[in-house]
PDB file of C-alpha atoms in Angstrom:
ATOM      1  CA  UNK A1038     -25.694  -7.243 -28.740  1.00  0.00           C
ATOM      2  CA  UNK A1039     -24.132  -4.948 -26.145  1.00  0.00           C
ATOM      3  CA  UNK A1040     -20.813  -4.792 -26.630  1.00  0.00           C
ATOM      4  CA  UNK A1041     -18.211  -2.507 -24.713  1.00  0.00           C
ATOM      5  CA  UNK A1042     -14.431  -1.899 -25.368  1.00  0.00           C
ATOM      6  CA  UNK A1043     -12.624   0.496 -23.286  1.00  0.00           C
ATOM      7  CA  UNK A1044      -8.778   2.909 -24.417  1.00  0.00           C
ATOM      8  CA  UNK A1045      -6.577   5.045 -22.638  1.00  0.00           C
ATOM      9  CA  UNK A1046      -5.206   3.379 -19.414  1.00  0.00           C
ATOM     10  CA  UNK A1047      -1.569   3.621 -19.067  1.00  0.00           C
ATOM     11  CA  UNK A1048       1.182   4.522 -16.789  1.00  0.00           C
ATOM     12  CA  UNK A1049       0.883   8.753 -14.808  1.00  0.00           C
ATOM     13  CA  UNK A1050       2.865   9.914 -12.043  1.00  0.00           C
ATOM     14  CA  UNK A1051       1.058  10.816  -9.337  1.00  0.00           C
ATOM     15  CA  UNK A1052      -0.654  13.990  -9.595  1.00  0.00           C
ATOM     16  CA  UNK A1053      -0.960  13.344 -13.561  1.00  0.00           C
ATOM     17  CA  UNK A1054      -3.601  12.876 -15.897  1.00  0.00           C
ATOM     18  CA  UNK A1055      -5.453  10.294 -17.671  1.00  0.00           C
ATOM     19  CA  UNK A1056      -8.654  10.137 -19.836  1.00  0.00           C
ATOM     20  CA  UNK A1057     -10.752   6.125 -20.362  1.00  0.00           C
ATOM     21  CA  UNK A1058     -12.445   5.968 -23.024  1.00  0.00           C
ATOM     22  CA  UNK A1059     -15.572   3.833 -23.387  1.00  0.00           C
ATOM     23  CA  UNK A1060     -17.346   3.205 -26.944  1.00  0.00           C
ATOM     24  CA  UNK A1061     -21.044   1.270 -26.559  1.00  0.00           C
ATOM     25  CA  UNK A1062     -23.096  -0.697 -28.887  1.00  0.00           C
ATOM     26  CA  UNK A1063     -25.662  -2.641 -29.465  1.00  0.00           C
ATOM     27  CA  UNK A1064     -29.134  -1.036 -26.876  1.00  0.00           C
ATOM     28  CA  UNK A1065     -32.138  -1.400 -28.459  1.00  0.00           C
ATOM     29  CA  UNK A1066     -32.887   1.949 -25.718  1.00  0.00           C
ATOM     30  CA  UNK A1067     -31.841   5.195 -25.244  1.00  0.00           C
ATOM     31  CA  UNK A1068     -32.252   4.846 -21.400  1.00  0.00           C
ATOM     32  CA  UNK A1069     -29.510   3.209 -19.905  1.00  0.00           C
ATOM     33  CA  UNK A1070     -26.712   3.100 -17.493  1.00  0.00           C
ATOM     34  CA  UNK A1071     -22.320   2.766 -18.028  1.00  0.00           C
ATOM     35  CA  UNK A1072     -20.290   2.514 -15.477  1.00  0.00           C
ATOM     36  CA  UNK A1073     -16.843   3.066 -14.358  1.00  0.00           C
ATOM     37  CA  UNK A1074     -15.362   0.356 -12.054  1.00  0.00           C
ATOM     38  CA  UNK A1075     -12.074  -0.961 -11.032  1.00  0.00           C
ATOM     39  CA  UNK A1076     -10.365  -3.632  -9.099  1.00  0.00           C
ATOM     40  CA  UNK A1077      -6.623  -3.800  -7.379  1.00  0.00           C
ATOM     41  CA  UNK A1078      -4.909  -6.891  -6.344  1.00  0.00           C
ATOM     42  CA  UNK A1079      -6.338  -8.523  -3.897  1.00  0.00           C
ATOM     43  CA  UNK A1080      -9.695  -5.908  -3.781  1.00  0.00           C
ATOM     44  CA  UNK A1081     -13.068  -6.460  -5.016  1.00  0.00           C
ATOM     45  CA  UNK A1082     -14.591  -4.430  -7.861  1.00  0.00           C
ATOM     46  CA  UNK A1083     -15.549  -0.807  -6.540  1.00  0.00           C
ATOM     47  CA  UNK A1084     -17.263   1.230  -8.425  1.00  0.00           C
ATOM     48  CA  UNK A1085     -15.848   4.754  -9.067  1.00  0.00           C
ATOM     49  CA  UNK A1086     -18.582   6.594 -11.313  1.00  0.00           C
ATOM     50  CA  UNK A1087     -21.722   6.049 -13.167  1.00  0.00           C
ATOM     51  CA  UNK A1088     -23.890   8.727 -15.530  1.00  0.00           C
ATOM     52  CA  UNK A1089     -27.253   8.456 -17.749  1.00  0.00           C
ATOM     53  CA  UNK A1090     -27.497   8.496 -21.286  1.00  0.00           C
ATOM     54  CA  UNK A1091     -30.349   9.963 -21.172  1.00  0.00           C
ATOM     55  CA  UNK A1092     -29.627  13.241 -18.791  1.00  0.00           C
ATOM     56  CA  UNK A1093     -26.344  12.836 -18.282  1.00  0.00           C
ATOM     57  CA  UNK A1094     -27.012  12.354 -14.396  1.00  0.00           C
ATOM     58  CA  UNK A1095     -23.692  10.961 -12.689  1.00  0.00           C
ATOM     59  CA  UNK A1096     -22.631   9.549  -9.456  1.00  0.00           C
ATOM     60  CA  UNK A1097     -19.434   9.446  -8.411  1.00  0.00           C
ATOM     61  CA  UNK A1098     -17.194   7.321  -5.651  1.00  0.00           C
ATOM     62  CA  UNK A1099     -16.023   9.517  -2.487  1.00  0.00           C
ATOM     63  CA  UNK A1100     -13.319   9.838  -3.102  1.00  0.00           C
ATOM     64  CA  UNK A1101     -12.614  11.013  -6.835  1.00  0.00           C
ATOM     65  CA  UNK A1102     -15.529  13.906  -6.452  1.00  0.00           C
ATOM     66  CA  UNK A1103     -13.286  16.960  -7.550  1.00  0.00           C
ATOM     67  CA  UNK A1104     -10.885  14.103  -9.480  1.00  0.00           C
ATOM     68  CA  UNK A1105     -12.330  12.587 -12.033  1.00  0.00           C
ATOM     69  CA  UNK A1106     -15.294  13.257 -14.503  1.00  0.00           C
ATOM     70  CA  UNK A1107     -17.440  11.544 -16.358  1.00  0.00           C
ATOM     71  CA  UNK A1108     -19.256  12.693 -19.477  1.00  0.00           C
ATOM     72  CA  UNK A1109     -21.138  11.018 -22.929  1.00  0.00           C
ATOM     73  CA  UNK A1110     -21.590  11.888 -26.479  1.00  0.00           C
ATOM     74  CA  UNK A1111     -24.017  10.581 -27.070  1.00  0.00           C
ATOM     75  CA  UNK A1112     -23.326  10.895 -30.971  1.00  0.00           C
ATOM     76  CA  UNK A1113     -20.537   8.376 -30.726  1.00  0.00           C
ATOM     77  CA  UNK A1114     -21.921   6.590 -28.595  1.00  0.00           C
ATOM     78  CA  UNK A1115     -19.010   6.699 -26.178  1.00  0.00           C
ATOM     79  CA  UNK A1116     -18.400   7.860 -22.279  1.00  0.00           C
ATOM     80  CA  UNK A1117     -15.080   9.338 -20.833  1.00  0.00           C
ATOM     81  CA  UNK A1118     -13.898   8.747 -17.463  1.00  0.00           C
ATOM     82  CA  UNK A1119     -10.895  12.026 -16.774  1.00  0.00           C
ATOM     83  CA  UNK A1120      -8.685  11.705 -14.282  1.00  0.00           C
ATOM     84  CA  UNK A1121      -7.170  14.629 -12.962  1.00  0.00           C
ATOM     85  CA  UNK A1122      -4.664  14.841  -9.798  1.00  0.00           C
ATOM     86  CA  UNK A1123      -4.250  10.499  -9.292  1.00  0.00           C
ATOM     87  CA  UNK A1124      -2.972   9.080  -6.625  1.00  0.00           C
ATOM     88  CA  UNK A1125      -1.423   5.243  -6.470  1.00  0.00           C
ATOM     89  CA  UNK A1126      -4.281   4.175  -4.393  1.00  0.00           C
ATOM     90  CA  UNK A1127      -5.666   4.813  -8.425  1.00  0.00           C
ATOM     91  CA  UNK A1128      -4.134   1.924  -9.551  1.00  0.00           C
ATOM     92  CA  UNK A1129      -6.024  -0.606 -10.337  1.00  0.00           C
ATOM     93  CA  UNK A1130      -7.627  -2.314 -14.416  1.00  0.00           C
ATOM     94  CA  UNK A1131     -10.488  -0.168 -14.653  1.00  0.00           C
ATOM     95  CA  UNK A1132     -13.829  -1.711 -16.751  1.00  0.00           C
ATOM     96  CA  UNK A1133     -16.849   0.153 -18.019  1.00  0.00           C
ATOM     97  CA  UNK A1134     -19.675  -1.814 -17.381  1.00  0.00           C
ATOM     98  CA  UNK A1135     -23.197  -1.100 -19.102  1.00  0.00           C
ATOM     99  CA  UNK A1136     -27.064  -1.884 -18.096  1.00  0.00           C
ATOM    100  CA  UNK A1137     -30.404  -0.819 -18.905  1.00  0.00           C
ATOM    101  CA  UNK A1138     -31.438   2.127 -17.003  1.00  0.00           C
ATOM    102  CA  UNK A1139     -34.015   1.025 -13.958  1.00  0.00           C
ATOM    103  CA  UNK A1140     -34.612   2.413 -10.445  1.00  0.00           C
ATOM    104  CA  UNK A1141     -31.762   0.729  -8.625  1.00  0.00           C
ATOM    105  CA  UNK A1142     -28.478   2.118 -11.252  1.00  0.00           C
ATOM    106  CA  UNK A1143     -25.051   3.326  -9.480  1.00  0.00           C
ATOM    107  CA  UNK A1144     -22.318   2.120  -8.196  1.00  0.00           C
ATOM    108  CA  UNK A1145     -23.233  -1.541  -7.666  1.00  0.00           C
ATOM    109  CA  UNK A1146     -21.092  -4.035  -9.409  1.00  0.00           C
ATOM    110  CA  UNK A1147     -23.869  -6.453  -9.368  1.00  0.00           C
ATOM    111  CA  UNK A1148     -26.403  -4.572 -11.389  1.00  0.00           C
ATOM    112  CA  UNK A1149     -24.304  -4.234 -14.471  1.00  0.00           C
ATOM    113  CA  UNK A1150     -24.914  -7.815 -17.065  1.00  0.00           C
ATOM    114  CA  UNK A1151     -22.167  -6.204 -19.774  1.00  0.00           C
ATOM    115  CA  UNK A1152     -18.976  -5.544 -19.185  1.00  0.00           C
ATOM    116  CA  UNK A1153     -15.491  -3.780 -21.075  1.00  0.00           C
ATOM    117  CA  UNK A1154     -12.433  -6.358 -21.627  1.00  0.00           C
ATOM    118  CA  UNK A1155     -10.730  -4.171 -19.124  1.00  0.00           C
ATOM    119  CA  UNK A1156      -8.001  -1.715 -18.772  1.00  0.00           C
ATOM    120  CA  UNK A1157      -4.320  -0.425 -16.868  1.00  0.00           C
ATOM    121  CA  UNK A1158      -4.054   1.906 -14.991  1.00  0.00           C
ATOM    122  CA  UNK A1159      -0.580   2.438 -12.858  1.00  0.00           C
ATOM    123  CA  UNK A1160      -0.176   5.512 -11.073  1.00  0.00           C
ATOM    124  CA  UNK A1161       3.757   5.782  -9.812  1.00  0.00           C
ATOM    125  CA  UNK A1162       4.033   7.961  -6.865  1.00  0.00           C
TER     126      UNK A1162
END
C-alpha cells in the first residue's frame, strides 16, 4: 500500500524559506513520480513541481521557477520541496502525491492516485 507523509509546513514572512518533506513508501517499482500540489481556499488544486524517481527529471509551475527546488533522496525514499523567496500568494495547503511513471507524467493532479494529508504553508506580507 502506497503511503505519503508530508511535513515541514508553517508560517513564514514574505521573502522567507521553508522546506517540505514527503516520505514515500509502498511502491513496488522504482519507476514512479512524486509531485507537490497546492490548494488555496476557493481555488482549484494546482501542480507546483514533480520529480521522476528514476532519473530525477523535474518539472515546475512557471510562477515558482527560480524560487522552488524539488529534490529526492532515494536512500530514504523522501522527496523535498525547498521554497525560497516565498510570497503571500504561495499561501495554501501543500500536498505531495505520487503515481507510477507513465508517458503523461507531469503537473496534472488528475493523473495521481496516491496523496498525502497536506500541510499548511502561510506566508505573511
